[in-house]
């Protein structure tokens, strides 16, 4: 099944969405069940299992697709909308879930559309790596179009070309302190 706009899916009992770090699940409670209060809801979060009972009806029970951090999971009852919402923090981030409970209807995660991330949201090490990759991509695109990006200050174009070739042949080496004579 194709994922919904929130990169999740729909089952007979609930709908769900996800990001790379969390999963949200919403259960709609029928009017016919009568008045709804927090005493009617029982949710048990475990690292690998979930159990949800609303007004005596087991709405979800089983092994989760991936592990969660139970201490970072919570639920909320909206009496006016007659919904119970679960918010679960994934213990293994950077992984799209196919389903919430193993055995439930699965989505095609190859069709998931990741949310846009901003450089300032990344940790310093990841940000530095992404910025370096962006610069390298720009330089490669310029070389492919016949434009040569300017070399380090003080180098002739011949020396800059030689340094660039060395860098391409040895991508794991740091040439930032190289001196050409």
PDB file of C-alpha atoms in Angstrom, residues 4 18 58 63 67-68 70 75 94 112 124 168 173 181:
ATOM      1  CA  UNK A   4      -0.271   8.474   3.353  1.00  0.00           C
ATOM      2  CA  UNK A  18       5.901   8.756  10.996  1.00  0.00           C
ATOM      3  CA  UNK A  58      -8.201  -4.386  22.216  1.00  0.00           C
ATOM      4  CA  UNK A  63       5.184  -6.730  18.389  1.00  0.00           C
ATOM      5  CA  UNK A  67      12.013  -0.723  18.975  1.00  0.00           C
ATOM      6  CA  UNK A  68      10.818   2.411  20.787  1.00  0.00           C
ATOM      7  CA  UNK A  70       9.161   3.641  26.308  1.00  0.00           C
ATOM      8  CA  UNK A  75      -0.754   8.959  24.810  1.00  0.00           C
ATOM      9  CA  UNK A  94      16.891   6.806  10.345  1.00  0.00           C
ATOM     10  CA  UNK A 112       7.984   7.469   1.495  1.00  0.00           C
ATOM     11  CA  UNK A 124      28.239  19.604  14.189  1.00  0.00           C
ATOM     12  CA  UNK A 168      40.807  13.414  -6.837  1.00  0.00           C
ATOM     13  CA  UNK A 173      44.028  12.516   2.198  1.00  0.00           C
ATOM     14  CA  UNK A 181      57.139  25.007  -4.517  1.00  0.00           C
TER      15      UNK A 181
END
